[in-house]
Coordinates of C-alpha atoms and ligand atoms in Angstrom, one line a residue:
M1 CA 100.0 80.9 126.3
H2 CA 98.1 83.4 124.2
A3 CA 95.1 83.5 121.7
L4 CA 95.9 81.6 118.7
L5 CA 95.1 81.9 115.0
R6 CA 95.7 78.3 114.0
A7 CA 95.6 78.2 110.2
P8 CA 97.7 79.7 107.6
V9 CA 96.7 82.9 106.3
E10 CA 96.5 82.4 102.7
H11 CA 93.4 82.4 100.8
I12 CA 90.7 82.7 103.3
E13 CA 88.6 85.1 102.1
G14 CA 86.9 83.1 99.5
G15 CA 83.7 80.9 100.9
D16 CA 84.9 78.0 98.3
Q17 CA 84.8 75.0 101.0
L18 CA 81.1 75.5 102.5
A19 CA 80.8 71.7 103.8
G20 CA 81.1 70.9 107.7
D21 CA 83.5 73.3 109.2
G22 CA 84.0 75.3 106.4
R23 CA 79.9 76.2 106.5
R24 CA 80.3 77.0 110.3
T25 CA 83.2 79.4 110.0
A26 CA 81.2 81.2 106.9
T27 CA 78.4 81.5 109.0
A28 CA 80.2 82.7 112.0
A29 CA 82.2 85.4 109.8
A30 CA 78.9 86.6 108.4
V31 CA 77.2 87.1 111.7
L32 CA 80.6 89.0 112.8
R33 CA 80.9 91.1 110.1
T34 CA 77.3 92.1 110.0
I35 CA 77.6 93.3 114.0
L36 CA 80.6 95.0 112.6
D37 CA 78.7 97.2 110.1
H38 CA 75.6 97.6 111.8
G39 CA 76.3 97.2 115.8
P40 CA 74.7 97.8 117.9
V41 CA 72.1 95.7 116.2
A42 CA 69.5 93.3 117.3
R43 CA 69.8 89.5 116.6
S44 CA 66.4 89.6 114.4
T45 CA 68.2 92.1 112.3
V46 CA 71.3 90.3 111.8
A47 CA 69.2 87.2 110.8
R48 CA 67.3 89.6 108.2
L49 CA 70.6 90.8 107.0
T50 CA 72.3 87.4 106.8
G51 CA 69.5 85.3 105.6
L52 CA 70.2 83.0 108.4
S53 CA 67.5 81.9 110.8
A54 CA 67.0 83.3 114.0
A55 CA 68.0 80.2 116.1
A56 CA 71.3 80.2 113.9
V57 CA 72.2 83.6 114.6
S58 CA 71.0 83.4 118.2
R59 CA 73.6 80.0 118.5
Q60 CA 76.3 81.8 116.5
S61 CA 76.2 85.4 118.8
T62 CA 76.5 83.2 122.0
E63 CA 79.4 81.5 120.5
L64 CA 81.2 84.7 119.6
A65 CA 80.3 86.3 122.8
E66 CA 82.1 83.1 124.5
L67 CA 85.0 83.8 122.4
G68 CA 85.0 87.4 123.6
L69 CA 84.4 88.9 119.9
V70 CA 80.8 90.3 120.8
R71 CA 79.0 91.3 123.5
E72 CA 75.6 92.5 124.5
R73 CA 74.6 95.8 124.9
P74 CA 71.5 96.5 127.0
V75 CA 69.6 99.5 125.8
R76 CA 68.2 102.0 128.8
R77 CA 64.8 102.6 128.5
P78 CA 62.6 105.2 130.2
R79 CA 60.2 102.3 131.6
P80 CA 60.1 98.8 131.5
A81 CA 59.2 97.3 127.9
I82 CA 56.4 94.7 127.6
G83 CA 57.1 90.9 126.4
R84 CA 61.2 90.0 126.2
P85 CA 63.7 92.5 126.7
H86 CA 65.5 93.7 123.4
V87 CA 69.4 93.0 123.8
P88 CA 71.3 94.1 120.8
V89 CA 74.5 92.8 120.4
D90 CA 77.7 94.5 119.5
I91 CA 81.6 94.0 118.8
D92 CA 83.6 93.6 122.1
T93 CA 86.2 96.2 121.7
R94 CA 87.4 95.6 125.6
S95 CA 88.5 91.8 125.5
H96 CA 90.9 91.6 123.0
L97 CA 93.3 93.7 120.6
V98 CA 95.7 93.4 117.6
G99 CA 99.0 94.3 117.4
G100 CA 101.0 95.8 114.1
I101 CA 104.5 96.3 113.2
H102 CA 105.0 98.4 110.1
I103 CA 108.6 98.2 108.8
A104 CA 109.3 101.4 106.4
V105 CA 112.5 102.3 104.7
R106 CA 113.5 104.3 107.8
H107 CA 111.6 103.8 110.6
T108 CA 109.2 101.3 112.2
T109 CA 105.7 102.1 113.5
L110 CA 103.9 100.0 116.3
V111 CA 100.2 99.8 116.9
L112 CA 97.7 98.6 118.6
M113 CA 93.9 98.4 117.6
D114 CA 90.8 97.2 119.1
L115 CA 88.4 94.6 117.2
R116 CA 86.6 97.7 115.5
G117 CA 89.8 98.8 114.3
R118 CA 90.4 101.9 116.1
V119 CA 93.8 102.7 117.1
L120 CA 94.7 102.6 120.7
A121 CA 98.5 103.4 120.6
E122 CA 100.8 104.3 118.4
Q123 CA 104.8 104.6 118.3
R124 CA 107.3 105.5 115.5
T125 CA 110.8 105.1 115.8
P126 CA 113.9 105.4 113.5
H127 CA 116.0 102.5 112.8
R128 CA 119.1 102.3 114.5
D129 CA 120.6 99.9 111.9
P130 CA 118.4 99.0 108.5
A131 CA 119.6 95.4 108.5
A132 CA 117.3 92.7 109.1
A133 CA 118.7 91.1 112.4
A134 CA 118.9 94.5 113.9
V135 CA 115.4 95.7 112.9
L136 CA 113.7 92.5 114.0
T137 CA 115.9 92.7 117.4
D138 CA 114.6 96.1 118.4
V139 CA 111.4 95.8 117.3
G140 CA 110.7 92.7 119.0
E141 CA 111.9 94.2 122.2
R142 CA 109.8 97.1 121.6
M143 CA 106.8 95.3 120.9
A144 CA 107.2 93.4 124.0
S145 CA 107.2 96.6 126.1
F146 CA 104.6 98.3 124.1
L147 CA 102.1 95.3 124.7
D148 CA 102.7 95.3 128.4
E149 CA 102.5 99.0 128.5
H150 CA 99.1 99.5 126.7
T151 CA 96.9 96.4 126.8
C152 CA 95.1 97.0 130.0
G153 CA 93.7 93.7 130.5
R154 CA 92.9 93.0 126.7
R155 CA 94.0 90.1 125.2
P156 CA 96.2 89.9 122.3
L157 CA 95.1 88.0 119.1
G158 CA 98.4 88.2 117.5
V159 CA 100.8 91.0 115.6
G160 CA 100.7 91.6 112.0
V161 CA 104.1 92.8 110.2
A162 CA 103.6 94.9 107.0
T163 CA 106.1 96.0 104.8
G164 CA 106.5 97.1 100.9
G165 CA 108.4 95.0 98.4
W166 CA 107.6 91.3 97.9
I167 CA 106.2 89.5 101.0
D168 CA 105.4 85.9 101.0
P169 CA 102.5 85.4 103.6
G170 CA 102.3 81.6 103.3
R171 CA 105.7 81.3 104.8
G172 CA 106.0 84.4 106.7
V173 CA 109.0 86.0 104.8
V174 CA 110.0 89.2 103.4
V175 CA 111.5 87.6 100.1
R176 CA 112.7 91.3 98.8
H177 CA 113.0 94.5 100.1
T178 CA 115.0 96.4 97.6
Q179 CA 115.3 99.9 99.7
L180 CA 116.0 97.8 102.8
D181 CA 118.4 95.5 100.9
W182 CA 116.7 92.6 102.8
R183 CA 116.5 88.9 101.1
D184 CA 114.4 86.4 102.7
V185 CA 114.1 87.6 106.0
P186 CA 112.0 85.3 108.0
A187 CA 110.3 87.8 110.2
Q188 CA 107.2 85.5 111.2
A189 CA 109.5 82.8 112.9
V190 CA 111.8 85.4 114.7
L191 CA 109.0 87.3 116.2
E192 CA 106.9 84.7 117.3
D193 CA 110.1 83.5 118.8
R194 CA 110.6 86.6 120.4
L195 CA 106.8 87.7 121.5
G196 CA 105.1 84.3 122.0
L197 CA 102.4 85.3 120.0
P198 CA 100.9 84.6 116.7
V199 CA 102.7 86.5 114.0
R200 CA 101.5 87.4 110.4
V201 CA 103.4 88.9 107.6
E202 CA 101.9 90.6 104.6
S203 CA 102.3 93.3 102.2
H204 CA 101.5 96.8 103.4
S205 CA 99.3 97.1 100.3
R206 CA 97.8 93.9 100.4
A207 CA 96.8 94.3 104.2
L208 CA 95.5 98.0 103.4
A209 CA 93.1 96.6 100.6
R210 CA 91.6 94.1 103.1
A211 CA 91.3 96.9 105.6
E212 CA 89.3 99.1 103.5
Q213 CA 87.3 96.1 102.7
L214 CA 86.5 95.7 106.6
I215 CA 87.0 98.9 108.3
G216 CA 87.1 101.4 105.3
S217 CA 84.9 104.5 104.5
H218 CA 81.7 103.8 102.8
H219 CA 83.5 104.2 99.2
T220 CA 85.7 101.2 100.1
R221 CA 83.6 99.0 102.5
A222 CA 82.7 95.5 101.4
R223 CA 84.0 96.2 97.8
T224 CA 84.5 93.1 95.8
S225 CA 86.5 94.7 93.0
M226 CA 89.4 97.0 94.1
V227 CA 93.1 98.2 93.3
H228 CA 95.1 99.6 96.2
L229 CA 97.7 101.7 95.3
F230 CA 100.4 102.8 98.0
V231 CA 103.0 105.5 97.0
G232 CA 105.6 106.0 99.7
N233 CA 109.1 105.0 99.6
V234 CA 108.3 102.0 97.7
V235 CA 105.2 101.9 95.5
D236 CA 103.1 98.7 95.1
A237 CA 99.5 97.6 94.5
A238 CA 97.0 95.0 95.6
I239 CA 94.3 93.7 92.9
V240 CA 90.7 92.7 94.9
T241 CA 88.8 90.3 92.2
G242 CA 85.7 88.4 93.6
G243 CA 86.2 89.8 97.1
T244 CA 89.6 88.0 96.9
V245 CA 93.1 89.4 97.3
H246 CA 95.1 88.2 94.6
H247 CA 98.7 86.6 95.8
G248 CA 99.9 84.8 92.3
P249 CA 102.5 82.2 92.4
R250 CA 104.5 82.9 95.7
S251 CA 102.8 85.9 96.7
A252 CA 104.5 88.2 94.1
A253 CA 101.8 90.1 92.5
G254 CA 101.4 93.8 92.7
D255 CA 105.0 95.1 91.9
V256 CA 104.2 98.2 90.0
S257 CA 107.7 100.0 90.5
H258 CA 108.6 99.8 86.7
L259 CA 105.2 100.9 85.3
P260 CA 106.5 103.8 82.9
V261 CA 105.6 107.2 84.1
G262 CA 108.2 109.5 82.2
A263 CA 108.9 113.0 83.9
G264 CA 107.0 116.0 85.5
P265 CA 107.6 119.6 84.2
T266 CA 110.3 119.7 87.2
L267 CA 110.6 116.3 88.6
P268 CA 112.9 114.6 86.5
A269 CA 112.5 110.8 85.0
G270 CA 114.0 109.0 87.8
V271 CA 117.0 106.5 87.0
C272 CA 115.8 103.2 88.1
R273 CA 118.1 100.2 89.5
C274 CA 116.6 97.9 86.3
G275 CA 118.5 100.4 84.1
R276 CA 115.6 102.4 82.7
T277 CA 114.3 105.8 83.4
G278 CA 111.0 107.0 84.0
C279 CA 110.0 104.1 86.0
F280 CA 107.0 104.7 88.6
Q281 CA 109.0 104.3 91.9
A282 CA 112.3 105.8 90.6
T283 CA 110.2 108.9 89.6
V284 CA 107.6 109.5 92.4
A285 CA 109.1 107.7 95.4
E286 CA 110.0 110.0 98.6
Q287 CA 113.3 109.8 98.0
A288 CA 112.9 111.3 94.5
L289 CA 111.0 114.3 95.9
V290 CA 113.5 114.8 98.6
D291 CA 116.5 114.5 95.9
H292 CA 114.9 117.1 93.5
A293 CA 114.0 119.5 96.4
A294 CA 117.7 119.3 97.4
T295 CA 119.2 119.7 93.9
A296 CA 116.9 122.9 93.0
G297 CA 117.8 124.4 96.3
L298 CA 114.5 124.3 97.7
L299 CA 115.3 122.5 101.1
A300 CA 118.8 122.9 102.9
E301 CA 118.2 119.4 104.9
A302 CA 117.2 116.8 102.8
R303 CA 114.5 114.6 104.6
F304 CA 110.9 113.7 103.6
P305 CA 109.2 115.0 106.8
D306 CA 110.6 118.6 106.1
V307 CA 108.9 118.3 102.5
L308 CA 105.7 117.1 104.1
A309 CA 105.9 119.9 106.6
A310 CA 106.5 122.3 104.0
L311 CA 103.4 120.8 102.1
E312 CA 101.4 121.5 105.4
A313 CA 102.7 125.0 105.6
D314 CA 101.4 125.4 102.3
E315 CA 104.7 126.3 100.7
P316 CA 104.2 127.2 96.9
W317 CA 107.1 124.9 95.8
A318 CA 106.2 122.0 98.0
V319 CA 102.2 122.5 96.9
A320 CA 103.8 122.5 93.2
L321 CA 106.1 119.4 93.8
F322 CA 103.0 117.4 95.4
R323 CA 100.7 118.5 92.3
E324 CA 103.4 117.1 89.8
R325 CA 103.7 113.7 92.0
A326 CA 99.9 113.5 91.9
R327 CA 100.0 114.1 87.9
L328 CA 102.8 111.3 87.8
V329 CA 100.7 108.9 90.1
G330 CA 97.8 109.6 87.8
R331 CA 99.7 108.3 84.8
A332 CA 100.0 104.8 86.6
V333 CA 96.8 104.8 87.9
A334 CA 95.4 105.4 84.2
L335 CA 97.5 102.1 83.2
L336 CA 96.3 100.1 86.0
L337 CA 92.5 101.2 85.3
D338 CA 93.0 100.3 81.7
V339 CA 94.1 96.7 82.4
I340 CA 92.4 95.9 85.5
N341 CA 89.0 98.1 85.2
P342 CA 88.4 97.9 89.0
E343 CA 85.1 99.3 90.6
I344 CA 87.2 101.3 92.7
L345 CA 91.1 102.6 92.9
V346 CA 92.1 103.5 96.4
V347 CA 95.3 105.6 96.3
A348 CA 97.5 105.9 99.6
E349 CA 99.7 108.9 99.0
A350 CA 101.2 111.3 101.9
G351 CA 100.1 114.4 99.9
I352 CA 96.8 113.6 99.2
A353 CA 96.2 112.4 102.9
R354 CA 97.1 116.0 103.5
R355 CA 95.6 118.1 101.0
P356 CA 92.8 116.5 99.5
E357 CA 92.3 118.7 96.9
L358 CA 95.6 117.0 95.1
L359 CA 93.4 114.3 94.4
D360 CA 91.7 116.6 91.8
E361 CA 95.1 116.8 90.0
L362 CA 95.4 112.9 89.6
H363 CA 91.8 112.7 88.5
A364 CA 92.8 115.2 85.8
E365 CA 95.7 113.1 84.6
V366 CA 93.5 109.9 84.7
A367 CA 91.2 111.7 82.4
D368 CA 93.7 112.8 80.0
S369 CA 95.5 109.3 80.2
A370 CA 93.3 106.6 80.4
H371 CA 91.5 105.3 77.2
M372 CA 88.6 103.2 79.2
A373 CA 88.2 104.5 82.5
A374 CA 84.6 105.6 83.9
D375 CA 84.3 108.7 85.9
P376 CA 87.7 109.1 87.5
R377 CA 86.1 110.9 90.3
R378 CA 84.0 108.2 91.3
T379 CA 86.4 105.4 90.6
I380 CA 89.3 106.8 92.4
V381 CA 89.0 107.4 96.2
P382 CA 91.6 108.7 98.8
S383 CA 92.8 106.0 101.6
S384 CA 90.4 105.9 104.2
F385 CA 93.1 105.8 106.9
G386 CA 94.7 109.4 105.9
T387 CA 97.9 109.9 107.8
R388 CA 97.5 106.8 109.8
T389 CA 97.8 104.3 106.8
L390 CA 100.9 102.6 108.0
G391 CA 99.8 101.7 111.3
V392 CA 96.5 100.6 110.0
A393 CA 98.3 98.4 107.4
A394 CA 99.9 96.4 110.2
G395 CA 97.1 96.1 112.8
S396 CA 94.7 95.1 110.1
I397 CA 96.4 91.9 109.2
V398 CA 95.5 89.9 112.4
L399 CA 92.3 91.6 112.4
H400 CA 91.3 90.6 108.9
E401 CA 92.2 86.9 110.1
A402 CA 89.8 87.1 113.2
Y403 CA 86.9 88.3 111.1
A404 CA 87.5 85.9 108.3
R405 CA 87.8 82.8 110.6
P406 CA 86.5 83.8 114.3
L407 CA 85.7 80.3 115.2
E408 CA 89.7 79.4 115.1
L409 CA 90.2 82.0 118.1
R410 CA 91.0 79.9 121.4
P411 CA 90.5 81.4 124.8
S412 CA 94.0 82.6 126.5
P413 CA 94.5 84.4 129.6
A414 CA 94.9 88.2 129.9
R415 CA 98.3 89.7 129.9
T416 CA 99.4 91.4 132.8
Ligands
ZN1 ZN1 112.5 100.0 86.4

């Protein structure tokens, strides 16, 4: 048996049930979160920061240490200190790890992360066959050997599966992924059966919004009002209000693929599956950029990694193309800011991850298009995870659950 996360994944951010077990969970989560943000940290500081009593923090730290989530970090002193030794506590990054599987349109990314969200191992493989059954079979096999190879005595808490499109985490099902042509795929059940570990499935945008809250940069950490926008081959969004990620009925929230963005100076308005032209996804998706580069004779072999490589090599056509994309993304961002008015909007996009100055284009477009946005440069920030966005999306699903409800972890033997 492995460590178990027992309760369903939905609606765990809010502290709305504060009686009995709910209060214990909230207290443990607050202590653990404070240690993540400030560790190594003295228990007395944790008490001050959380407003809990010293006794409560001490009791909670002991329980979290028994679960292998925190550990004492003795500080070396030049000479023995007078009185009780000061032993700070920190997150235990050596006992457990979390796994992640990100399923993109053309490839799968496997990741293992420690409890501070640091990537321990990552592996990307193209799909042999994009059909759901083939992808889940292959990925189950690969994750099993990936865990055997890289856990090094750490116990896996579970595996998160992140992908685009409409995901129902409550049922562990990919309801609809248009580009992969998947419908009602029970990814959680299939992979739990194969791996013998708890598996959680979530939209990559919602997973990334929570990752930003938990392990993001100082711009995004602990934000309670946020929109996370993911722009890849799929575009989608996650909306955070009052600290909670919005799901909506059957978790269908966040589909921004049909926001009207029109066309760029050279990029044509994409023809969308919905019958219209100029929809956000159809116009700015990776495939749209590849098609344009091929049609315009800029790129002989039409593959997105080649378009990215051209950007990294500062080829003028590629820089211009991503600048145009940033402008079009800016139009969708302006609409989202006007409708939702979040404190902060995070953009995960491959061009900006490689050339941060492309964000200036996006800011300029928002300044032109939005009606009520505050200073775009303060409101719109890039993803904290750069080119590792996909792996972090998947790995952070179980990480988030461990931090939200740490007492529901159950000790398990090490994987050998
Ligand atoms: Zn459309």
